[in-house]
Amino acid sequence: MNEGEQPARRASDRGRYGRLSRERVLASALQLVDEEGLSALSMRRLGSALGVEAMALYRYAPSKDALLDGLVEALYLELEEKLTPAAEEEPDWRDQLHRAAGAMYEVCLAHPQAVPLLATRMLAVPLARRPSAVLRDHERVLTLLRAAGFDEPSTAALFRAYSAWLLGYVSVEVQPMVDNPDESDPAFRLGLHHLSPRELPTLRESAPALAERGGPEGLAEGLDALLDRFGRPS
């Protein structure tokens, strides 16, 4: 340090709600995304919400990507909380997959603005570097399938199919469909007048039905069809 220079000031991590923790930072980030969307999330905006300088957050998330991975972690931690009360039960392996899928569905519908991260961050982060809560979920499903009697290739194939169906289904469920929420007429709410009846006749006709959620029943029906395709372990 040159003569006359002052040592760098350490940004305080004591905000308006007390000293920060990783859990508090991630919870506040998730709340911000819930209320304002992913585009509103920044270190500066989050710091303002917590009452600290943005620099104070880098102890808990060293980059914007790390913060986004933290949001994925927060979603999977909620999933763990939902599954924990049933941890001592020992139902059929299919029942356990249904329970886990239903719990993830509930988490995603509670935080629809964060759901895209389940795809984008999984594509950006190697398996071994995914948040620990995500890895525990992978381990839980794989262990369940192996314990049910599936061999290693079948377990891997079923794990991929289950993960693809679950994340694909919830992604479709939370996608925005309403064009103008202030419109009382369903056609104008969906913005069907923007869709060409000549070029997109089937999409225009199907849009009202597509706007309706399939719900947990649709998730369960699709999962049963998928599991039936794999049959029972040999």
PDB file of N, CA and C in Angstrom, residues 87-164:
ATOM      1  N   ALA A  87     -40.221 -39.107   5.345  1.00  0.00           N
ATOM      2  CA  ALA A  87     -38.964 -39.857   5.218  1.00  0.00           C
ATOM      3  C   ALA A  87     -39.022 -41.226   5.880  1.00  0.00           C
ATOM      4  N   GLU A  88     -39.825 -41.369   6.933  1.00  0.00           N
ATOM      5  CA  GLU A  88     -39.849 -42.640   7.655  1.00  0.00           C
ATOM      6  C   GLU A  88     -40.800 -43.650   7.021  1.00  0.00           C
ATOM      7  N   GLU A  89     -41.640 -43.197   6.077  1.00  0.00           N
ATOM      8  CA  GLU A  89     -42.549 -44.118   5.423  1.00  0.00           C
ATOM      9  C   GLU A  89     -41.794 -44.922   4.371  1.00  0.00           C
ATOM     10  N   GLU A  90     -42.298 -46.111   4.065  1.00  0.00           N
ATOM     11  CA  GLU A  90     -41.655 -46.957   3.070  1.00  0.00           C
ATOM     12  C   GLU A  90     -42.674 -47.459   2.062  1.00  0.00           C
ATOM     13  N   PRO A  91     -43.250 -46.563   1.263  1.00  0.00           N
ATOM     14  CA  PRO A  91     -44.217 -46.995   0.255  1.00  0.00           C
ATOM     15  C   PRO A  91     -43.500 -47.593  -0.959  1.00  0.00           C
ATOM     16  N   ASP A  92     -44.285 -48.026  -1.913  1.00  0.00           N
ATOM     17  CA  ASP A  92     -43.752 -48.530  -3.169  1.00  0.00           C
ATOM     18  C   ASP A  92     -42.892 -47.465  -3.834  1.00  0.00           C
ATOM     19  N   TRP A  93     -41.888 -47.895  -4.610  1.00  0.00           N
ATOM     20  CA  TRP A  93     -40.974 -46.955  -5.234  1.00  0.00           C
ATOM     21  C   TRP A  93     -41.692 -45.987  -6.167  1.00  0.00           C
ATOM     22  N   ARG A  94     -42.769 -46.469  -6.816  1.00  0.00           N
ATOM     23  CA  ARG A  94     -43.535 -45.575  -7.680  1.00  0.00           C
ATOM     24  C   ARG A  94     -44.237 -44.508  -6.854  1.00  0.00           C
ATOM     25  N   ASP A  95     -44.757 -44.894  -5.694  1.00  0.00           N
ATOM     26  CA  ASP A  95     -45.398 -43.916  -4.812  1.00  0.00           C
ATOM     27  C   ASP A  95     -44.405 -42.848  -4.381  1.00  0.00           C
ATOM     28  N   GLN A  96     -43.183 -43.268  -4.109  1.00  0.00           N
ATOM     29  CA  GLN A  96     -42.164 -42.306  -3.689  1.00  0.00           C
ATOM     30  C   GLN A  96     -41.812 -41.334  -4.816  1.00  0.00           C
ATOM     31  N   LEU A  97     -41.739 -41.844  -6.052  1.00  0.00           N
ATOM     32  CA  LEU A  97     -41.491 -40.948  -7.182  1.00  0.00           C
ATOM     33  C   LEU A  97     -42.646 -39.975  -7.367  1.00  0.00           C
ATOM     34  N   HIS A  98     -43.862 -40.461  -7.215  1.00  0.00           N
ATOM     35  CA  HIS A  98     -45.025 -39.577  -7.328  1.00  0.00           C
ATOM     36  C   HIS A  98     -44.992 -38.500  -6.245  1.00  0.00           C
ATOM     37  N   ARG A  99     -44.644 -38.887  -5.032  1.00  0.00           N
ATOM     38  CA  ARG A  99     -44.586 -37.910  -3.947  1.00  0.00           C
ATOM     39  C   ARG A  99     -43.536 -36.847  -4.226  1.00  0.00           C
ATOM     40  N   ALA A 100     -42.367 -37.278  -4.691  1.00  0.00           N
ATOM     41  CA  ALA A 100     -41.300 -36.322  -4.990  1.00  0.00           C
ATOM     42  C   ALA A 100     -41.687 -35.400  -6.140  1.00  0.00           C
ATOM     43  N   ALA A 101     -42.318 -35.961  -7.175  1.00  0.00           N
ATOM     44  CA  ALA A 101     -42.735 -35.147  -8.313  1.00  0.00           C
ATOM     45  C   ALA A 101     -43.795 -34.141  -7.889  1.00  0.00           C
ATOM     46  N   GLY A 102     -44.752 -34.567  -7.079  1.00  0.00           N
ATOM     47  CA  GLY A 102     -45.788 -33.659  -6.613  1.00  0.00           C
ATOM     48  C   GLY A 102     -45.231 -32.540  -5.748  1.00  0.00           C
ATOM     49  N   ALA A 103     -44.236 -32.863  -4.920  1.00  0.00           N
ATOM     50  CA  ALA A 103     -43.612 -31.846  -4.079  1.00  0.00           C
ATOM     51  C   ALA A 103     -42.865 -30.818  -4.930  1.00  0.00           C
ATOM     52  N   MET A 104     -42.146 -31.278  -5.958  1.00  0.00           N
ATOM     53  CA  MET A 104     -41.449 -30.355  -6.831  1.00  0.00           C
ATOM     54  C   MET A 104     -42.432 -29.468  -7.593  1.00  0.00           C
ATOM     55  N   TYR A 105     -43.555 -30.037  -7.988  1.00  0.00           N
ATOM     56  CA  TYR A 105     -44.601 -29.266  -8.662  1.00  0.00           C
ATOM     57  C   TYR A 105     -45.068 -28.119  -7.758  1.00  0.00           C
ATOM     58  N   GLU A 106     -45.295 -28.408  -6.488  1.00  0.00           N
ATOM     59  CA  GLU A 106     -45.742 -27.382  -5.546  1.00  0.00           C
ATOM     60  C   GLU A 106     -44.688 -26.284  -5.381  1.00  0.00           C
ATOM     61  N   VAL A 107     -43.422 -26.686  -5.276  1.00  0.00           N
ATOM     62  CA  VAL A 107     -42.341 -25.710  -5.130  1.00  0.00           C
ATOM     63  C   VAL A 107     -42.285 -24.797  -6.354  1.00  0.00           C
ATOM     64  N   CYS A 108     -42.378 -25.382  -7.526  1.00  0.00           N
ATOM     65  CA  CYS A 108     -42.271 -24.591  -8.754  1.00  0.00           C
ATOM     66  C   CYS A 108     -43.445 -23.637  -8.924  1.00  0.00           C
ATOM     67  N   LEU A 109     -44.650 -24.075  -8.578  1.00  0.00           N
ATOM     68  CA  LEU A 109     -45.792 -23.174  -8.696  1.00  0.00           C
ATOM     69  C   LEU A 109     -45.736 -22.050  -7.676  1.00  0.00           C
ATOM     70  N   ALA A 110     -45.032 -22.285  -6.557  1.00  0.00           N
ATOM     71  CA  ALA A 110     -44.860 -21.227  -5.563  1.00  0.00           C
ATOM     72  C   ALA A 110     -43.824 -20.200  -6.014  1.00  0.00           C
ATOM     73  N   HIS A 111     -42.922 -20.608  -6.913  1.00  0.00           N
ATOM     74  CA  HIS A 111     -41.853 -19.716  -7.367  1.00  0.00           C
ATOM     75  C   HIS A 111     -41.706 -19.785  -8.894  1.00  0.00           C
ATOM     76  N   PRO A 112     -42.753 -19.458  -9.640  1.00  0.00           N
ATOM     77  CA  PRO A 112     -42.717 -19.642 -11.093  1.00  0.00           C
ATOM     78  C   PRO A 112     -41.640 -18.824 -11.792  1.00  0.00           C
ATOM     79  N   GLN A 113     -41.298 -17.651 -11.237  1.00  0.00           N
ATOM     80  CA  GLN A 113     -40.302 -16.801 -11.889  1.00  0.00           C
ATOM     81  C   GLN A 113     -38.913 -17.420 -11.845  1.00  0.00           C
ATOM     82  N   ALA A 114     -38.686 -18.310 -10.887  1.00  0.00           N
ATOM     83  CA  ALA A 114     -37.366 -18.929 -10.749  1.00  0.00           C
ATOM     84  C   ALA A 114     -37.247 -20.249 -11.499  1.00  0.00           C
ATOM     85  N   VAL A 115     -38.355 -20.782 -11.989  1.00  0.00           N
ATOM     86  CA  VAL A 115     -38.342 -22.099 -12.638  1.00  0.00           C
ATOM     87  C   VAL A 115     -37.390 -22.181 -13.831  1.00  0.00           C
ATOM     88  N   PRO A 116     -37.280 -21.141 -14.684  1.00  0.00           N
ATOM     89  CA  PRO A 116     -36.340 -21.245 -15.815  1.00  0.00           C
ATOM     90  C   PRO A 116     -34.913 -21.595 -15.397  1.00  0.00           C
ATOM     91  N   LEU A 117     -34.532 -21.248 -14.178  1.00  0.00           N
ATOM     92  CA  LEU A 117     -33.178 -21.551 -13.714  1.00  0.00           C
ATOM     93  C   LEU A 117     -32.941 -23.048 -13.590  1.00  0.00           C
ATOM     94  N   LEU A 118     -34.000 -23.814 -13.385  1.00  0.00           N
ATOM     95  CA  LEU A 118     -33.842 -25.261 -13.260  1.00  0.00           C
ATOM     96  C   LEU A 118     -33.320 -25.865 -14.556  1.00  0.00           C
ATOM     97  N   ALA A 119     -33.571 -25.178 -15.672  1.00  0.00           N
ATOM     98  CA  ALA A 119     -33.033 -25.633 -16.952  1.00  0.00           C
ATOM     99  C   ALA A 119     -31.732 -24.922 -17.288  1.00  0.00           C
ATOM    100  N   THR A 120     -31.732 -23.596 -17.217  1.00  0.00           N
ATOM    101  CA  THR A 120     -30.558 -22.853 -17.682  1.00  0.00           C
ATOM    102  C   THR A 120     -29.329 -23.105 -16.838  1.00  0.00           C
ATOM    103  N   ARG A 121     -29.478 -23.189 -15.519  1.00  0.00           N
ATOM    104  CA  ARG A 121     -28.307 -23.402 -14.677  1.00  0.00           C
ATOM    105  C   ARG A 121     -27.837 -24.850 -14.744  1.00  0.00           C
ATOM    106  N   MET A 122     -28.754 -25.800 -14.952  1.00  0.00           N
ATOM    107  CA  MET A 122     -28.347 -27.191 -15.110  1.00  0.00           C
ATOM    108  C   MET A 122     -27.533 -27.364 -16.389  1.00  0.00           C
ATOM    109  N   LEU A 123     -27.857 -26.579 -17.412  1.00  0.00           N
ATOM    110  CA  LEU A 123     -27.110 -26.648 -18.661  1.00  0.00           C
ATOM    111  C   LEU A 123     -25.749 -25.981 -18.536  1.00  0.00           C
ATOM    112  N   ALA A 124     -25.636 -25.018 -17.619  1.00  0.00           N
ATOM    113  CA  ALA A 124     -24.403 -24.237 -17.504  1.00  0.00           C
ATOM    114  C   ALA A 124     -23.413 -24.801 -16.497  1.00  0.00           C
ATOM    115  N   VAL A 125     -23.901 -25.640 -15.582  1.00  0.00           N
ATOM    116  CA  VAL A 125     -23.062 -26.104 -14.478  1.00  0.00           C
ATOM    117  C   VAL A 125     -22.813 -27.607 -14.587  1.00  0.00           C
ATOM    118  N   PRO A 126     -21.561 -28.056 -14.574  1.00  0.00           N
ATOM    119  CA  PRO A 126     -21.276 -29.498 -14.612  1.00  0.00           C
ATOM    120  C   PRO A 126     -21.913 -30.212 -13.419  1.00  0.00           C
ATOM    121  N   LEU A 127     -22.175 -31.474 -13.599  1.00  0.00           N
ATOM    122  CA  LEU A 127     -22.845 -32.258 -12.561  1.00  0.00           C
ATOM    123  C   LEU A 127     -22.204 -32.089 -11.194  1.00  0.00           C
ATOM    124  N   ALA A 128     -20.885 -32.253 -11.097  1.00  0.00           N
ATOM    125  CA  ALA A 128     -20.210 -32.241  -9.799  1.00  0.00           C
ATOM    126  C   ALA A 128     -20.240 -30.875  -9.128  1.00  0.00           C
ATOM    127  N   ARG A 129     -20.550 -29.821  -9.876  1.00  0.00           N
ATOM    128  CA  ARG A 129     -20.551 -28.477  -9.305  1.00  0.00           C
ATOM    129  C   ARG A 129     -21.951 -27.938  -9.037  1.00  0.00           C
ATOM    130  N   ARG A 130     -22.941 -28.779  -9.198  1.00  0.00           N
ATOM    131  CA  ARG A 130     -24.298 -28.354  -8.885  1.00  0.00           C
ATOM    132  C   ARG A 130     -24.451 -28.199  -7.370  1.00  0.00           C
ATOM    133  N   PRO A 131     -25.394 -27.385  -6.919  1.00  0.00           N
ATOM    134  CA  PRO A 131     -25.593 -27.206  -5.470  1.00  0.00           C
ATOM    135  C   PRO A 131     -25.818 -28.544  -4.766  1.00  0.00           C
ATOM    136  N   SER A 132     -25.394 -28.611  -3.527  1.00  0.00           N
ATOM    137  CA  SER A 132     -25.461 -29.870  -2.783  1.00  0.00           C
ATOM    138  C   SER A 132     -26.893 -30.381  -2.658  1.00  0.00           C
ATOM    139  N   ALA A 133     -27.865 -29.478  -2.534  1.00  0.00           N
ATOM    140  CA  ALA A 133     -29.253 -29.922  -2.418  1.00  0.00           C
ATOM    141  C   ALA A 133     -29.720 -30.587  -3.706  1.00  0.00           C
ATOM    142  N   VAL A 134     -29.230 -30.131  -4.849  1.00  0.00           N
ATOM    143  CA  VAL A 134     -29.561 -30.751  -6.130  1.00  0.00           C
ATOM    144  C   VAL A 134     -28.943 -32.144  -6.208  1.00  0.00           C
ATOM    145  N   LEU A 135     -27.684 -32.247  -5.801  1.00  0.00           N
ATOM    146  CA  LEU A 135     -27.001 -33.544  -5.833  1.00  0.00           C
ATOM    147  C   LEU A 135     -27.669 -34.538  -4.886  1.00  0.00           C
ATOM    148  N   ARG A 136     -28.132 -34.062  -3.745  1.00  0.00           N
ATOM    149  CA  ARG A 136     -28.833 -34.963  -2.814  1.00  0.00           C
ATOM    150  C   ARG A 136     -30.125 -35.477  -3.428  1.00  0.00           C
ATOM    151  N   ASP A 137     -30.795 -34.616  -4.204  1.00  0.00           N
ATOM    152  CA  ASP A 137     -32.011 -35.058  -4.887  1.00  0.00           C
ATOM    153  C   ASP A 137     -31.679 -36.130  -5.920  1.00  0.00           C
ATOM    154  N   HIS A 138     -30.619 -35.907  -6.706  1.00  0.00           N
ATOM    155  CA  HIS A 138     -30.190 -36.927  -7.672  1.00  0.00           C
ATOM    156  C   HIS A 138     -29.883 -38.246  -6.954  1.00  0.00           C
ATOM    157  N   GLU A 139     -29.151 -38.142  -5.855  1.00  0.00           N
ATOM    158  CA  GLU A 139     -28.769 -39.334  -5.096  1.00  0.00           C
ATOM    159  C   GLU A 139     -30.004 -40.062  -4.566  1.00  0.00           C
ATOM    160  N   ARG A 140     -30.977 -39.311  -4.088  1.00  0.00           N
ATOM    161  CA  ARG A 140     -32.188 -39.912  -3.524  1.00  0.00           C
ATOM    162  C   ARG A 140     -32.951 -40.713  -4.589  1.00  0.00           C
ATOM    163  N   VAL A 141     -33.115 -40.124  -5.766  1.00  0.00           N
ATOM    164  CA  VAL A 141     -33.868 -40.802  -6.824  1.00  0.00           C
ATOM    165  C   VAL A 141     -33.109 -42.021  -7.334  1.00  0.00           C
ATOM    166  N   LEU A 142     -31.818 -41.868  -7.567  1.00  0.00           N
ATOM    167  CA  LEU A 142     -31.016 -42.992  -8.057  1.00  0.00           C
ATOM    168  C   LEU A 142     -30.986 -44.136  -7.052  1.00  0.00           C
ATOM    169  N   THR A 143     -30.836 -43.814  -5.773  1.00  0.00           N
ATOM    170  CA  THR A 143     -30.819 -44.841  -4.724  1.00  0.00           C
ATOM    171  C   THR A 143     -32.151 -45.557  -4.660  1.00  0.00           C
ATOM    172  N   LEU A 144     -33.240 -44.803  -4.793  1.00  0.00           N
ATOM    173  CA  LEU A 144     -34.577 -45.394  -4.782  1.00  0.00           C
ATOM    174  C   LEU A 144     -34.737 -46.407  -5.911  1.00  0.00           C
ATOM    175  N   LEU A 145     -34.284 -46.046  -7.098  1.00  0.00           N
ATOM    176  CA  LEU A 145     -34.439 -46.933  -8.251  1.00  0.00           C
ATOM    177  C   LEU A 145     -33.570 -48.176  -8.129  1.00  0.00           C
ATOM    178  N   ARG A 146     -32.351 -47.993  -7.643  1.00  0.00           N
ATOM    179  CA  ARG A 146     -31.471 -49.157  -7.462  1.00  0.00           C
ATOM    180  C   ARG A 146     -32.029 -50.086  -6.387  1.00  0.00           C
ATOM    181  N   ALA A 147     -32.545 -49.507  -5.307  1.00  0.00           N
ATOM    182  CA  ALA A 147     -33.123 -50.317  -4.234  1.00  0.00           C
ATOM    183  C   ALA A 147     -34.357 -51.074  -4.705  1.00  0.00           C
ATOM    184  N   ALA A 148     -35.054 -50.494  -5.702  1.00  0.00           N
ATOM    185  CA  ALA A 148     -36.243 -51.159  -6.240  1.00  0.00           C
ATOM    186  C   ALA A 148     -35.879 -52.366  -7.095  1.00  0.00           C
ATOM    187  N   GLY A 149     -34.602 -52.439  -7.506  1.00  0.00           N
ATOM    188  CA  GLY A 149     -34.159 -53.595  -8.266  1.00  0.00           C
ATOM    189  C   GLY A 149     -33.762 -53.323  -9.700  1.00  0.00           C
ATOM    190  N   PHE A 150     -33.776 -52.058 -10.129  1.00  0.00           N
ATOM    191  CA  PHE A 150     -33.346 -51.731 -11.487  1.00  0.00           C
ATOM    192  C   PHE A 150     -31.828 -51.845 -11.583  1.00  0.00           C
ATOM    193  N   ASP A 151     -31.346 -52.361 -12.716  1.00  0.00           N
ATOM    194  CA  ASP A 151     -29.896 -52.425 -12.903  1.00  0.00           C
ATOM    195  C   ASP A 151     -29.374 -51.034 -13.262  1.00  0.00           C
ATOM    196  N   GLU A 152     -28.069 -50.895 -13.365  1.00  0.00           N
ATOM    197  CA  GLU A 152     -27.476 -49.573 -13.564  1.00  0.00           C
ATOM    198  C   GLU A 152     -27.929 -48.896 -14.858  1.00  0.00           C
ATOM    199  N   PRO A 153     -27.915 -49.577 -16.016  1.00  0.00           N
ATOM    200  CA  PRO A 153     -28.384 -48.914 -17.243  1.00  0.00           C
ATOM    201  C   PRO A 153     -29.856 -48.500 -17.166  1.00  0.00           C
ATOM    202  N   SER A 154     -30.700 -49.360 -16.615  1.00  0.00           N
ATOM    203  CA  SER A 154     -32.124 -49.039 -16.494  1.00  0.00           C
ATOM    204  C   SER A 154     -32.343 -47.883 -15.523  1.00  0.00           C
ATOM    205  N   THR A 155     -31.583 -47.879 -14.436  1.00  0.00           N
ATOM    206  CA  THR A 155     -31.678 -46.786 -13.469  1.00  0.00           C
ATOM    207  C   THR A 155     -31.331 -45.452 -14.121  1.00  0.00           C
ATOM    208  N   ALA A 156     -30.253 -45.439 -14.874  1.00  0.00           N
ATOM    209  CA  ALA A 156     -29.841 -44.199 -15.539  1.00  0.00           C
ATOM    210  C   ALA A 156     -30.886 -43.734 -16.543  1.00  0.00           C
ATOM    211  N   ALA A 157     -31.427 -44.677 -17.326  1.00  0.00           N
ATOM    212  CA  ALA A 157     -32.434 -44.319 -18.329  1.00  0.00           C
ATOM    213  C   ALA A 157     -33.703 -43.799 -17.671  1.00  0.00           C
ATOM    214  N   LEU A 158     -34.132 -44.445 -16.601  1.00  0.00           N
ATOM    215  CA  LEU A 158     -35.350 -44.029 -15.912  1.00  0.00           C
ATOM    216  C   LEU A 158     -35.134 -42.698 -15.198  1.00  0.00           C
ATOM    217  N   PHE A 159     -33.961 -42.498 -14.627  1.00  0.00           N
ATOM    218  CA  PHE A 159     -33.650 -41.229 -13.978  1.00  0.00           C
ATOM    219  C   PHE A 159     -33.726 -40.083 -14.983  1.00  0.00           C
ATOM    220  N   ARG A 160     -33.148 -40.273 -16.161  1.00  0.00           N
ATOM    221  CA  ARG A 160     -33.187 -39.221 -17.184  1.00  0.00           C
ATOM    222  C   ARG A 160     -34.624 -38.948 -17.630  1.00  0.00           C
ATOM    223  N   ALA A 161     -35.392 -40.015 -17.837  1.00  0.00           N
ATOM    224  CA  ALA A 161     -36.765 -39.848 -18.296  1.00  0.00           C
ATOM    225  C   ALA A 161     -37.618 -39.154 -17.227  1.00  0.00           C
ATOM    226  N   TYR A 162     -37.465 -39.565 -15.982  1.00  0.00           N
ATOM    227  CA  TYR A 162     -38.214 -38.944 -14.875  1.00  0.00           C
ATOM    228  C   TYR A 162     -37.865 -37.466 -14.753  1.00  0.00           C
ATOM    229  N   SER A 163     -36.578 -37.137 -14.780  1.00  0.00           N
ATOM    230  CA  SER A 163     -36.143 -35.749 -14.640  1.00  0.00           C
ATOM    231  C   SER A 163     -36.652 -34.903 -15.795  1.00  0.00           C
ATOM    232  N   ALA A 164     -36.581 -35.440 -17.015  1.00  0.00           N
ATOM    233  CA  ALA A 164     -37.025 -34.698 -18.191  1.00  0.00           C
ATOM    234  C   ALA A 164     -38.529 -34.434 -18.137  1.00  0.00           C
TER     235      ALA A 164
END
